[in-house]
Coordinates of C-alpha atoms in Angstrom, one line a residue:
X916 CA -18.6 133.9 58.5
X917 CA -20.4 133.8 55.5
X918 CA -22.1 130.2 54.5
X919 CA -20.4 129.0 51.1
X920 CA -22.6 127.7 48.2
X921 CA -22.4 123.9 47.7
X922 CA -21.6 123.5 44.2
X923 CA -23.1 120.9 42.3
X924 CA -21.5 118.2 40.6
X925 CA -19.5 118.0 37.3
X926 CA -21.7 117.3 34.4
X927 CA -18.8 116.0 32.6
X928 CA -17.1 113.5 35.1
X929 CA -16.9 109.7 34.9
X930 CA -20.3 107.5 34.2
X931 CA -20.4 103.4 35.9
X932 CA -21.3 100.7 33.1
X933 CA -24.4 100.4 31.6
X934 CA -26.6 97.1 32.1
X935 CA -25.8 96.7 29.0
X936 CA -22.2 96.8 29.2
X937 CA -22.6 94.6 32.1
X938 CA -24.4 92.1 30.6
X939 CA -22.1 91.7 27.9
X940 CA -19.2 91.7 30.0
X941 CA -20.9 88.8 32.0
X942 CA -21.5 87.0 29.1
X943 CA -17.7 87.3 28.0
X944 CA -16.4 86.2 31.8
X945 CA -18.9 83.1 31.1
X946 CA -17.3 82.3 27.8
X947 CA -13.8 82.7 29.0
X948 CA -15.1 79.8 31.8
X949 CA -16.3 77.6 29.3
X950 CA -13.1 77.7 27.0
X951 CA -11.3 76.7 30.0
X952 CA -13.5 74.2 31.5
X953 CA -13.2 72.6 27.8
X954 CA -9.8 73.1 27.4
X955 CA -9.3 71.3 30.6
X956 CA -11.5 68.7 29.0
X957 CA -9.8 68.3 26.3
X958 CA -6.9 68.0 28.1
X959 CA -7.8 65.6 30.3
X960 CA -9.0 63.6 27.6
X961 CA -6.3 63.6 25.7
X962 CA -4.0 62.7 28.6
X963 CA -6.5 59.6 28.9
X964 CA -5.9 58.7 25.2
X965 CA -2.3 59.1 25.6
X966 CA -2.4 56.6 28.0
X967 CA -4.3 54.4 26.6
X968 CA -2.2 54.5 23.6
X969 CA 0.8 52.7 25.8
X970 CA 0.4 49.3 25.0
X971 CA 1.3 47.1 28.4
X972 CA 0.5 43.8 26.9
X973 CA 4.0 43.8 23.9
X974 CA 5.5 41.3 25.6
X975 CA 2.4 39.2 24.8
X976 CA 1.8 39.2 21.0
X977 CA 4.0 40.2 17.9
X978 CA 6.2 38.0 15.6
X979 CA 8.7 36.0 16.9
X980 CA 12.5 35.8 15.8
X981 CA 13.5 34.1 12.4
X982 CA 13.8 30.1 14.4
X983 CA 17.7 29.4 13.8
X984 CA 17.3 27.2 17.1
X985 CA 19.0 29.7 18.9
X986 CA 17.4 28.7 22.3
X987 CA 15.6 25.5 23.6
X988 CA 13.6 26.7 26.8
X989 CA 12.2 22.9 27.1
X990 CA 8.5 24.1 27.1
X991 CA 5.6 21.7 27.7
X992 CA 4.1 21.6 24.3
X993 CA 0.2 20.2 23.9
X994 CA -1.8 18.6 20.7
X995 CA -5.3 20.3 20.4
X996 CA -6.5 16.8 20.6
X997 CA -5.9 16.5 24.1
X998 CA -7.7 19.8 25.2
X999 CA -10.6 18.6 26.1
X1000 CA -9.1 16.8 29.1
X1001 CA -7.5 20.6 30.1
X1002 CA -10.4 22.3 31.9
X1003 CA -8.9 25.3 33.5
X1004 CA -5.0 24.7 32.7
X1005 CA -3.1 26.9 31.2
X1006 CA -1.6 25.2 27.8
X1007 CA 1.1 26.4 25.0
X1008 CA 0.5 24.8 21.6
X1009 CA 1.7 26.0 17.9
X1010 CA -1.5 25.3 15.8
X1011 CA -2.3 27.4 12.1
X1012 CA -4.8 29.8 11.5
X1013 CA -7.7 28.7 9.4
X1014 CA -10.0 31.5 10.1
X1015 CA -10.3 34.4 11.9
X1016 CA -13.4 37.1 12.3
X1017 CA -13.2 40.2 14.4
X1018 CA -16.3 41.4 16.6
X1019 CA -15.3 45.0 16.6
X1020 CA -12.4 46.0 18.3
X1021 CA -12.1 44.1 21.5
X1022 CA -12.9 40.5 20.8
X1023 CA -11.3 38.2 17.5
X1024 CA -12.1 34.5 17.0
X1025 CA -9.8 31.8 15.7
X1026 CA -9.9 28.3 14.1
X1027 CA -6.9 26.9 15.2
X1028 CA -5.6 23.7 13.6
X1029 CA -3.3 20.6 13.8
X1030 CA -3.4 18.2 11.6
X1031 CA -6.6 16.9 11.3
X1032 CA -8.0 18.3 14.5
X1033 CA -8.9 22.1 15.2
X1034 CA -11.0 24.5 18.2
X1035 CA -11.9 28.0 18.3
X1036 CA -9.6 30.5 20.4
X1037 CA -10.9 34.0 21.6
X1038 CA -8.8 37.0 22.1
X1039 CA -10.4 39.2 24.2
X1040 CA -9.5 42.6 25.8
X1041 CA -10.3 43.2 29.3
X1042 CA -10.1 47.2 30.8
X1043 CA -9.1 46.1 34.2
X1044 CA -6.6 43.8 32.8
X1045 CA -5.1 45.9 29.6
X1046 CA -1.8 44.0 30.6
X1047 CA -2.6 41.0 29.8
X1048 CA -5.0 41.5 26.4
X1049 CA -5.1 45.5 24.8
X1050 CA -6.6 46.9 22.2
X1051 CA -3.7 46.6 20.4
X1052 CA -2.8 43.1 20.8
X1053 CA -6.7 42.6 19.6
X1054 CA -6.0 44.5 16.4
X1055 CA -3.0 42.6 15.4
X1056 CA -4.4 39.1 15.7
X1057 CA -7.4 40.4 13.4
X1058 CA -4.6 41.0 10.7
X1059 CA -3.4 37.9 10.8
X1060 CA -3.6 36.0 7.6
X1061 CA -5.2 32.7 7.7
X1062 CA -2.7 29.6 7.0
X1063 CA -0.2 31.8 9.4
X1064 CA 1.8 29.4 11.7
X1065 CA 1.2 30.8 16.1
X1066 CA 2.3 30.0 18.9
X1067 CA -0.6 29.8 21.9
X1068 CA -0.8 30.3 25.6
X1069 CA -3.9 30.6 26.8
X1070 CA -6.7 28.5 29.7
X1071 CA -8.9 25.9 28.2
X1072 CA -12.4 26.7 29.0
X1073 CA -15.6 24.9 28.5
X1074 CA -17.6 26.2 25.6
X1075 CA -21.0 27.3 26.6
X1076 CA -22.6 25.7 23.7
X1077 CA -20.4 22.7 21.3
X1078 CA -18.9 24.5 18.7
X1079 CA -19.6 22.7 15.4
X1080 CA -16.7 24.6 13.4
X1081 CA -14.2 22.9 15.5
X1082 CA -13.4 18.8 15.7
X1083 CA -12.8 19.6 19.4
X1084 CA -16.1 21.3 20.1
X1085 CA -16.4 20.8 23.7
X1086 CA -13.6 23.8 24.9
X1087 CA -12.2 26.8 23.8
X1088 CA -8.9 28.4 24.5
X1089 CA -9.2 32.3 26.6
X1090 CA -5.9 33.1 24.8
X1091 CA -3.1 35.5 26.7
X1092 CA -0.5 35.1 24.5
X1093 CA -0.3 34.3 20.9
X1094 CA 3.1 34.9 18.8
X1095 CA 3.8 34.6 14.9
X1096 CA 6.2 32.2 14.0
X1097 CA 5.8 31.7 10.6
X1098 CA 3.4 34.6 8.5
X1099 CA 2.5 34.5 4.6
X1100 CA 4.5 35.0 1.5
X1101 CA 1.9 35.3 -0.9
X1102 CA -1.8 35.0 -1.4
X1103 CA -3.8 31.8 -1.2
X1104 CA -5.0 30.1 -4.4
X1105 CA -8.0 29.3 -2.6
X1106 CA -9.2 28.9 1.2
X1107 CA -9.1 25.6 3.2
X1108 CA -12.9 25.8 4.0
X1109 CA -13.5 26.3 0.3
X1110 CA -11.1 23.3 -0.3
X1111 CA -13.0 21.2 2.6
X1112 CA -16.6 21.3 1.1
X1113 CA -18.6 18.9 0.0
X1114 CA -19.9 19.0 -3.7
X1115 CA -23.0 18.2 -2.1
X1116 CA -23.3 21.0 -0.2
X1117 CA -22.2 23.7 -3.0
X1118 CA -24.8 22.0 -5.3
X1119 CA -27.8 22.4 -2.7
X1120 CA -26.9 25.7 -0.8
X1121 CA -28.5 28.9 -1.4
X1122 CA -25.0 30.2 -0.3
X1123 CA -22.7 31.2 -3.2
X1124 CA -20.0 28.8 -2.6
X1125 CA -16.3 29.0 -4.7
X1126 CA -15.9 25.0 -5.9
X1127 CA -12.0 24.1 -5.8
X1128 CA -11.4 22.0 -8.8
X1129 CA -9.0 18.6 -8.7
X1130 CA -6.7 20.4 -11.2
X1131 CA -6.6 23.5 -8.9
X1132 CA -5.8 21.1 -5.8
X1133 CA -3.1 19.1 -7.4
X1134 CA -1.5 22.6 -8.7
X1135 CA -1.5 23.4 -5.4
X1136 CA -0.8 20.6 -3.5
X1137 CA 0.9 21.7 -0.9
X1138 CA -2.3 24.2 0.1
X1139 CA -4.7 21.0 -0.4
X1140 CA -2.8 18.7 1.4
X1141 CA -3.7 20.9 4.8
X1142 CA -7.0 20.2 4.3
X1143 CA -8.3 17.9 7.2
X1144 CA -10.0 15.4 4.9
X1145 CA -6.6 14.8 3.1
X1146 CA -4.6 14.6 6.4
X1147 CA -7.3 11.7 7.1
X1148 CA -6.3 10.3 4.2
X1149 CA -3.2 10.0 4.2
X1150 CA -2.9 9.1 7.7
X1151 CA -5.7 5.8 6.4
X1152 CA -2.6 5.5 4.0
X1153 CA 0.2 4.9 6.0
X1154 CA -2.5 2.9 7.9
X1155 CA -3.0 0.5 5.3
X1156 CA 1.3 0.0 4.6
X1157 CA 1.3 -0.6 8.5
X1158 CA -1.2 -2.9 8.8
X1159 CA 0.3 -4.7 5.2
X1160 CA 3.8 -4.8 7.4
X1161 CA 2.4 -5.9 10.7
X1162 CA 0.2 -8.6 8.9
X1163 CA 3.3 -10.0 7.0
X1164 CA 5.8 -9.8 9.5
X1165 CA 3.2 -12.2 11.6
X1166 CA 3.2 -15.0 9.2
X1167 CA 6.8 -15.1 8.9
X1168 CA 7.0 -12.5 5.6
X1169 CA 10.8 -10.4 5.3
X1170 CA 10.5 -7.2 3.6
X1171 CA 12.7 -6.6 0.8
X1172 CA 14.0 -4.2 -1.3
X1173 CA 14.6 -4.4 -5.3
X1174 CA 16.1 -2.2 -7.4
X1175 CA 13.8 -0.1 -9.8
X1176 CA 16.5 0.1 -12.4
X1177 CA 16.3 -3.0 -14.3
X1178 CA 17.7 -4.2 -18.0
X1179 CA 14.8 -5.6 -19.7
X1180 CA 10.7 -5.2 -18.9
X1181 CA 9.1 -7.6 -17.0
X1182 CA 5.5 -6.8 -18.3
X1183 CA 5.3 -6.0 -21.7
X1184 CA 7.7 -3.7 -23.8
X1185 CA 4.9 -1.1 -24.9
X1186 CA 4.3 0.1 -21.2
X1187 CA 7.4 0.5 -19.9
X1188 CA 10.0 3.2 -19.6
X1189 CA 12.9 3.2 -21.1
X1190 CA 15.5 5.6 -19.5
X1191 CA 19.1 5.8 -20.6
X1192 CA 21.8 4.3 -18.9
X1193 CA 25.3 5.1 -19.2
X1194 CA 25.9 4.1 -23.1
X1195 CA 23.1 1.7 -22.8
X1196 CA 19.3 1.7 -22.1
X1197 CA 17.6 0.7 -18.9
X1198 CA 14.0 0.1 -17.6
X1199 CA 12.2 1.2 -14.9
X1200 CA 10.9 -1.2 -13.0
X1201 CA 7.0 -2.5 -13.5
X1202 CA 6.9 -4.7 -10.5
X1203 CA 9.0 -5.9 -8.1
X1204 CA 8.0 -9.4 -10.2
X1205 CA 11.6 -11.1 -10.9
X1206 CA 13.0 -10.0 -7.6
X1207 CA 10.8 -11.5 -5.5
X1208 CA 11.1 -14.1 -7.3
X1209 CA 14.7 -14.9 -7.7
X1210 CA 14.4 -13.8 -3.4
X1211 CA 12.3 -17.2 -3.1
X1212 CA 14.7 -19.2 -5.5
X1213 CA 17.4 -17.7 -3.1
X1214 CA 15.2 -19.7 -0.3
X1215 CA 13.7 -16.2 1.5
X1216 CA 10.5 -18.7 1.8
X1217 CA 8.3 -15.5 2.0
X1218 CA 8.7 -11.9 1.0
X1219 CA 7.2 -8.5 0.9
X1220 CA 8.1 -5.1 -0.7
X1221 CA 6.5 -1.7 -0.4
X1222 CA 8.2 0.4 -3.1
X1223 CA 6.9 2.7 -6.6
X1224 CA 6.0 0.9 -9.7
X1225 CA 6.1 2.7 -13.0
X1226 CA 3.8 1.9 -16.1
X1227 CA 4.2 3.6 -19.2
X1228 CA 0.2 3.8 -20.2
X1229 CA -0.8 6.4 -22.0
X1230 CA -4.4 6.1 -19.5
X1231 CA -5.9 9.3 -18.7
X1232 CA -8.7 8.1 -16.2
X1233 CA -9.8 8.1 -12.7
X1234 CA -7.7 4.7 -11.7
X1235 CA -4.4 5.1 -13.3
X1236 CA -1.2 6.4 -12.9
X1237 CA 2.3 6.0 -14.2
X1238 CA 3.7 6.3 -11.3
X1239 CA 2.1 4.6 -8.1
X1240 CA 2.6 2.2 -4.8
X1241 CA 3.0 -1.4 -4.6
X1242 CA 2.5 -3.7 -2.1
X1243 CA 4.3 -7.2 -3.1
X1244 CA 4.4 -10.2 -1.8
X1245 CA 5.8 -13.7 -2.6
X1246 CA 5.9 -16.8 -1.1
X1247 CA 6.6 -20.7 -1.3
X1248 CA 3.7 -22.7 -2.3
X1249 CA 3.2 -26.3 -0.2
X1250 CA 0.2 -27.9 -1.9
X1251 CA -1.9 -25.3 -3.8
X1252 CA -1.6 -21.9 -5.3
X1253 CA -4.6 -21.5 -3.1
X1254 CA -2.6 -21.3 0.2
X1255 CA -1.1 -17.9 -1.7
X1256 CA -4.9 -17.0 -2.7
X1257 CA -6.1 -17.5 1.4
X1258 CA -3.7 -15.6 2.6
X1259 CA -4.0 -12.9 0.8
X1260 CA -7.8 -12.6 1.5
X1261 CA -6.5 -12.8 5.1
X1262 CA -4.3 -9.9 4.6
X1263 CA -7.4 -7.8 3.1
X1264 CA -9.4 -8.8 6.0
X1265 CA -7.0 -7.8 8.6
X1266 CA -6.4 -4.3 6.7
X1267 CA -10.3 -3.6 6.8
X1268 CA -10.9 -4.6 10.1
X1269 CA -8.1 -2.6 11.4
X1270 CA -8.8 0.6 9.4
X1271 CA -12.8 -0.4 10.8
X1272 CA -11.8 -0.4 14.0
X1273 CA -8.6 1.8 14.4
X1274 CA -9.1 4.8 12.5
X1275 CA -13.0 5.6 12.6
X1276 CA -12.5 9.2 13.6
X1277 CA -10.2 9.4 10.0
X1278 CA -12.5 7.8 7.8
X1279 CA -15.5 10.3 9.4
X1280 CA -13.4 13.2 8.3
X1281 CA -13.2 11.9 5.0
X1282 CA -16.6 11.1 4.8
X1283 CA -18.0 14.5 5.5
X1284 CA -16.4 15.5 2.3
X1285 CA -16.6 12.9 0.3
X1286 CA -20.0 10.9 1.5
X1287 CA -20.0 7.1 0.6
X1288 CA -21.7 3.9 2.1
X1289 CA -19.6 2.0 4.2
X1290 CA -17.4 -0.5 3.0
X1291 CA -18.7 -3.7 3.7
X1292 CA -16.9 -7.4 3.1
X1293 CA -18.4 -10.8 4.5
X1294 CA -17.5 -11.5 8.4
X1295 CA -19.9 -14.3 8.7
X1296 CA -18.6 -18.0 8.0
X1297 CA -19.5 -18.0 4.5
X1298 CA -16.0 -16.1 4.2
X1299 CA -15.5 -14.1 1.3
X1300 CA -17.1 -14.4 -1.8
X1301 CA -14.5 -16.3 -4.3
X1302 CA -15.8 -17.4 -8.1
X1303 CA -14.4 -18.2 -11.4
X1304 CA -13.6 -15.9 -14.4
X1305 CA -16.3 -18.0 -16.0
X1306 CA -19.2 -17.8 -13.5
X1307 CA -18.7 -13.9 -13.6
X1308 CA -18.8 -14.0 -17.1
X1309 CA -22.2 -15.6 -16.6
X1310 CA -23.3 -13.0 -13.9
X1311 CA -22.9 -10.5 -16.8
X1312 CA -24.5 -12.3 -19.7
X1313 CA -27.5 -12.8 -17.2
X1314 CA -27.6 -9.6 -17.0
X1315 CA -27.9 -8.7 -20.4
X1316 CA -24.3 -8.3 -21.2
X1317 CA -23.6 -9.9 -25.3
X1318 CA -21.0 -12.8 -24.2
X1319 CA -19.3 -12.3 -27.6
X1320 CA -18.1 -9.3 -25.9
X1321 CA -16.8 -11.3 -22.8
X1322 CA -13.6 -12.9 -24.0
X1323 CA -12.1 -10.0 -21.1
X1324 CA -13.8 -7.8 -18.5
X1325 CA -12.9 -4.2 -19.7
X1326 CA -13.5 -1.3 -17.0
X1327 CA -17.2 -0.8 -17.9
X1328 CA -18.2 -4.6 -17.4
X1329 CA -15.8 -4.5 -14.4
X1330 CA -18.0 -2.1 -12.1
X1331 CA -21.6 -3.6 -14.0
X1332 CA -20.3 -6.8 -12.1
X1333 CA -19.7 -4.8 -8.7
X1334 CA -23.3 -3.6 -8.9
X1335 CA -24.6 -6.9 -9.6
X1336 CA -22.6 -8.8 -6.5
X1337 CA -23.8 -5.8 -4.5
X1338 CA -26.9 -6.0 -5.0
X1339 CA -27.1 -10.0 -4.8
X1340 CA -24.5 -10.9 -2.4
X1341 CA -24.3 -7.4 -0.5
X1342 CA -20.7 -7.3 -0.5
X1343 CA -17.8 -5.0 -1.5
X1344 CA -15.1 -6.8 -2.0
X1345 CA -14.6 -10.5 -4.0
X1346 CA -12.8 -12.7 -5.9
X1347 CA -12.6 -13.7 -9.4
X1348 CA -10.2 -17.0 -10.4
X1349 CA -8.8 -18.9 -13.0
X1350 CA -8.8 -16.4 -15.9
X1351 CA -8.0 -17.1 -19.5
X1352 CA -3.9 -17.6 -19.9
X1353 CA -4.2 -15.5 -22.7
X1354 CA -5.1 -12.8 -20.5
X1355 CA -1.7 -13.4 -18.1
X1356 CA 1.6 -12.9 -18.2
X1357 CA 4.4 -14.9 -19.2
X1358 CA 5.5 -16.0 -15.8
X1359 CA 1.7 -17.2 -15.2
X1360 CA 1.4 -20.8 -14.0
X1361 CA -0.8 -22.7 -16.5
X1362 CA -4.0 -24.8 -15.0
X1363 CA -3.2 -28.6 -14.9
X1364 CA -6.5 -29.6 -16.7
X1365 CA -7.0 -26.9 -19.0
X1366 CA -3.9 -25.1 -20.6
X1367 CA -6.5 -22.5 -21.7
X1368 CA -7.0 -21.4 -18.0
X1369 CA -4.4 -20.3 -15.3
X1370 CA -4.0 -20.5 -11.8
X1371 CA -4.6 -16.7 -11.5
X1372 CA -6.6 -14.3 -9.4
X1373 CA -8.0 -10.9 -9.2
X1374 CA -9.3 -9.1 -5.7
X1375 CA -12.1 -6.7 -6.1
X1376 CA -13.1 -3.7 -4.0
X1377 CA -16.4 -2.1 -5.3
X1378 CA -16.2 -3.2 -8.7
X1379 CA -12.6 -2.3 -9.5
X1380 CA -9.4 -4.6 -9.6
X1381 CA -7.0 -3.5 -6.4
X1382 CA -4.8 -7.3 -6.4
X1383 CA -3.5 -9.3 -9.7
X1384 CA -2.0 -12.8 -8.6
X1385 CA -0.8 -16.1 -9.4
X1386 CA 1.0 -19.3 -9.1
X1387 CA 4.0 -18.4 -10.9
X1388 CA 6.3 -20.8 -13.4
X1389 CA 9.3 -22.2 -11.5
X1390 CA 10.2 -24.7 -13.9
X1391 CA 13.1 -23.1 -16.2
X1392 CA 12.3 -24.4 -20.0
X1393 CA 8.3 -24.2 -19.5
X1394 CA 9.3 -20.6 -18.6
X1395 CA 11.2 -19.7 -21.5
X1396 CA 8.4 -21.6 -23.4
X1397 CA 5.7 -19.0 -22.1
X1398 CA 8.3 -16.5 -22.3
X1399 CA 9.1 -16.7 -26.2
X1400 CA 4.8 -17.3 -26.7
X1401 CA 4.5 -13.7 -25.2
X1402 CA 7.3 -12.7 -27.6
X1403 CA 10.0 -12.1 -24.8
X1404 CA 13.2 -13.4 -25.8
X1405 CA 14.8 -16.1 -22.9
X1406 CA 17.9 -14.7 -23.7
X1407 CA 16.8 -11.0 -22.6
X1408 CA 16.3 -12.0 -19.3
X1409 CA 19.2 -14.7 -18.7
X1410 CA 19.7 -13.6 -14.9
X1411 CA 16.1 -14.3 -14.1
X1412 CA 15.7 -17.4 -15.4
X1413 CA 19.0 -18.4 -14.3
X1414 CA 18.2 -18.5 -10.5
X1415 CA 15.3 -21.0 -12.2
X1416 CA 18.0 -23.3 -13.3
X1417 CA 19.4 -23.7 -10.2
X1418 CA 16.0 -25.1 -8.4
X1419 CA 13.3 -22.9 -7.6
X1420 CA 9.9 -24.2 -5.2
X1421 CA 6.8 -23.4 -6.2
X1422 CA 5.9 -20.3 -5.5
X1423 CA 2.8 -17.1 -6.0
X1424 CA 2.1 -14.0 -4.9
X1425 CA 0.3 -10.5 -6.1
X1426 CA 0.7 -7.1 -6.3
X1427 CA -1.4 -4.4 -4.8
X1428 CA -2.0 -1.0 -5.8
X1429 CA -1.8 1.2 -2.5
X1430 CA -3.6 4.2 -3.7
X1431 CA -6.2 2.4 -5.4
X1432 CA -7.1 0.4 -2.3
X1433 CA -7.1 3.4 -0.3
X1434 CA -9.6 5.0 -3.4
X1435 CA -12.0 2.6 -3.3
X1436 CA -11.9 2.0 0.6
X1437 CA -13.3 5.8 1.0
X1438 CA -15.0 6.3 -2.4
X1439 CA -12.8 9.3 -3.3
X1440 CA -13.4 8.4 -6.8
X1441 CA -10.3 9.7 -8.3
X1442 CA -7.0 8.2 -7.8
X1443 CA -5.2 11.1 -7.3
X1444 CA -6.7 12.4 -4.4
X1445 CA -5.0 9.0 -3.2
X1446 CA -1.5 10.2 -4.3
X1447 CA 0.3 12.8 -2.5
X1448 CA 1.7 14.2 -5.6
X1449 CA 0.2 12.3 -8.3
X1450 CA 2.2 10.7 -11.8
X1451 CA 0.0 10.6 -14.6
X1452 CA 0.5 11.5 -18.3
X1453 CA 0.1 14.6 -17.9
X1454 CA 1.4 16.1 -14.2
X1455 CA 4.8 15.4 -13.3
X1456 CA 4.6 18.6 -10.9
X1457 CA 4.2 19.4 -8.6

């Protein structure tokens, strides 16, 4: 057998990759990994997102149902005030915003406030608690406008440092739930912190500071009333009617109440208003003068009123109003029109002291804004300072004051004589007696000795008139006498001077103005910042 040749192989037949084309298939394969290892990523990432996106804490924030006290779950409720005796309980109050400021996404700071107290309140979100406080719930307090009406759960905590934007400075509330009970409407006129400055401090600071003026206030009175300065003083003015009442009531005073239509004037016909009255004309009332009166001819011995008193002045200052508080009184005089004088010094005494020692944490508010020295009165045995119309006349011309110029005290002279018995007697508050009869009304008791002079009285509190009094006429024709001198005719006023006719004891009293007390007691130095919605010529709203 023959051997066969071996034949060689093809030329043509199938070639392996090239390095080359393995290379570049390598690098493909690696690609292909990477788009999947990042689409794996990007999927796990955005299954983490998705989740993070549930929000597990709604049950814990969001606005609550319009209130139409369709439920009454009988929830403890607390007052901010009382949180600094809390440490570590958990506490549910309704409070308003008055700031808030975010620090980034998972932390917002409040001011909460009631009233005239307030402490800071921290949202904060926690990623091993997002149940409790999320993202979400963070956001959502941030947008809260300030003024907005919440409703708070959360533990009271000790602040690490005291916390001077808040009156309680000593805690802070963790907060875990906060609802909105009440939002906004519209957009604040003005902020309360702007509205709680001192002028002092906007004059001095290198900060830019917006200055809320009194017209801008009393426009918006509602706004300005939540500041905390004016919930001090307001709460110093229902101190002052409670401590008028509580004095009174002691000595054996019954509070009445007159009626503020009446059918002639009482004062004097050019500042009263007239009002129309069915087909006749009507007046409100000045004072509660002739009822209090007729009340002691009706043998009420002693009375009191609290009520408004109108006055038809065309005044456009700092100390007047044509619409403001009274506080009356009346009683029956044993001896001397001095018993009426004495007591009510003793009434004025009683009313400092009890603001002095009752309501120091109001008048501190009030004083941060409104800086003044502190009232100050005698409380030695001296008693208070009491002198004549004519020895303050004399104080005045001593001090360079023309005494042509003297025959009355006009405002200007008024407060020169404060400064003077300031600085010589270092006292507040006085008393000025016997003035001129000329100066007085017509139901003014004359002085025994000299008809020129009456047995009259003014109370002073820093240099302005807050009490005008007297021993009044209880003897009928020496009534209608004075009456027809001050060209008020007898006859005008029959029903008044009737209950005169029938035997009336002798008798004084006074009338205070409320809001001017309150002015001077705190320095506010504008009445209407003693009003809570002010009655001058100009402003009847709101």
């Amino acid at each position: 057998m023959s051997e066969q040749p071996v034949q060689p192989p093809a030329e043509d037949g199938p070639k392996g990759p090239s390095k080359s084309e393995l290379k570049k298939q390598a690098k493909a394969a690696e690609k292909e990994k990477k788009a999947a290892e990042k689409a794996a990523k990007q999927a796990e990432l955005a299954q983490q997102q998705a989740a993070a996106e549930v929000d597990l804490a709604t049950e814990n924030y969001g606005a609550l149902p319009l209130n139409q006290s369709q439920s009454r779950p009988r929830q403890e409720r607390v007052q901010i005030t009382s949180l600094s005796n809390r440490y570590d309980q958990t506490v549910l109050f309704r409070a308003r915003i008055q700031t808030s400021r975010a620090q980034g996404n998972k932390m917002v700071f409040l001011n909460l406030r009631q009233r005239i107290d307030s402490v800071q309140a921290v949202v904060i979100f926690t990623p091993q608690s997002p149940e409790k406080v999320s993202k979400q719930m963070v956001k959502w307090t941030a947008g809260l406008a300030d003024e907005s009406i919440v409703l708070i759960e959360g533990v009271v905590k000790k602040a690490p440092e005291p916390i001077k934007s808040a009156t309680v400075s000593d805690v802070e509330i963790h907060v875990s739930k906060i609802h909105l009970v009440v939002g906004l409407f519209t957009r604040l006129p003005f902020t309360l912190d702007d509205a709680s400055r001192a002028d002092l401090e906007i004059e001095t600071s290198e900060t830019q500071y917006n200055r809320v003026l009194l017209e801008t206030r009393l426009n918006n009175r509602v706004l300005d009333l939540r500041t905390q300065t004016n919930q001090a003083v307001f709460k110093l003015q229902a101190a002052i009617g409670d401590l008028f009442r509580d004095f009174l009531s002691a000595k054996g005073f019954m509070e009445i109440h007159s009626p503020k239509l009446q059918g002639a004037a009482t004062e004097s016909g050019a500042s009263v208003f007239k009002v129309s009255y069915f087909k006749g004309s009507a007046f409100l009332a000045q004072s509660p003068q002739l009822a209090k009166q007729m009340a002691i001819a009706a043998d009420f011995e002693r009375v009191y009123e609290i009520g408004p008193v109108f006055r038809a002045e065309d005044s456009n200052t700092h100390r007047h109003m044509t619409e403001f508080m009274g506080l009356d009184l009346e009683m029956t005089i044993e001896e001397h029109y001095h018993e009426v004088m004495e007591l009510l010094d003793g009434l004025f005494l009683s009313i400092f002291k009890g603001l002095r020692e009752n309501y120091s944490k109001e008048i501190e508010a009030v004083g941060k804004q409104f800086p003044a020295d502190e009232f100050k009165w005698r409380e030695g045995p001296e008693g208070t300072l009491k002198f004549t119309f004519k020895e303050a006349i004399d104080l005045l011309v001593e001090d360079g004051v023309p005494r042509e110029v003297l025959d009355d005290i006009n405002t200007e002279n008024e407060k020169r004589l404060g400064r003077i018995v300031k600085a010589k007697y270092d006292t507040d508050y006085y008393i000025i007696d016997k003035f001129p009869m000329e100066l007085r009304p017509f139901y003014t008791m004359p002085d025994a000795e000299d008809p020129t002079l009456s047995n009259s009285y003014d109370f002073f509190m820093r240099g302005e008139e807050i009490l005008s009094g007297a021993q009044r006429i209880h003897e009928p024709n020496l009534l209608a006498e004075k009456m027809r001198s001050k060209g008020v005719d007898p006859e005008s006023m029959r029903g008044y001077l009737d209950g005169f006719r029938l035997g009336c004891p002798p008798h004084g009293g006074g009338g205070i103005g409320l809001e001017r007390v309150l002015m001077l007691f705190l320095k506010l130095n504008n009445i209407r910042r003693a009003s809570l919605f002010p009655r001058d010529p100009k402003r009847l709203e709101p």
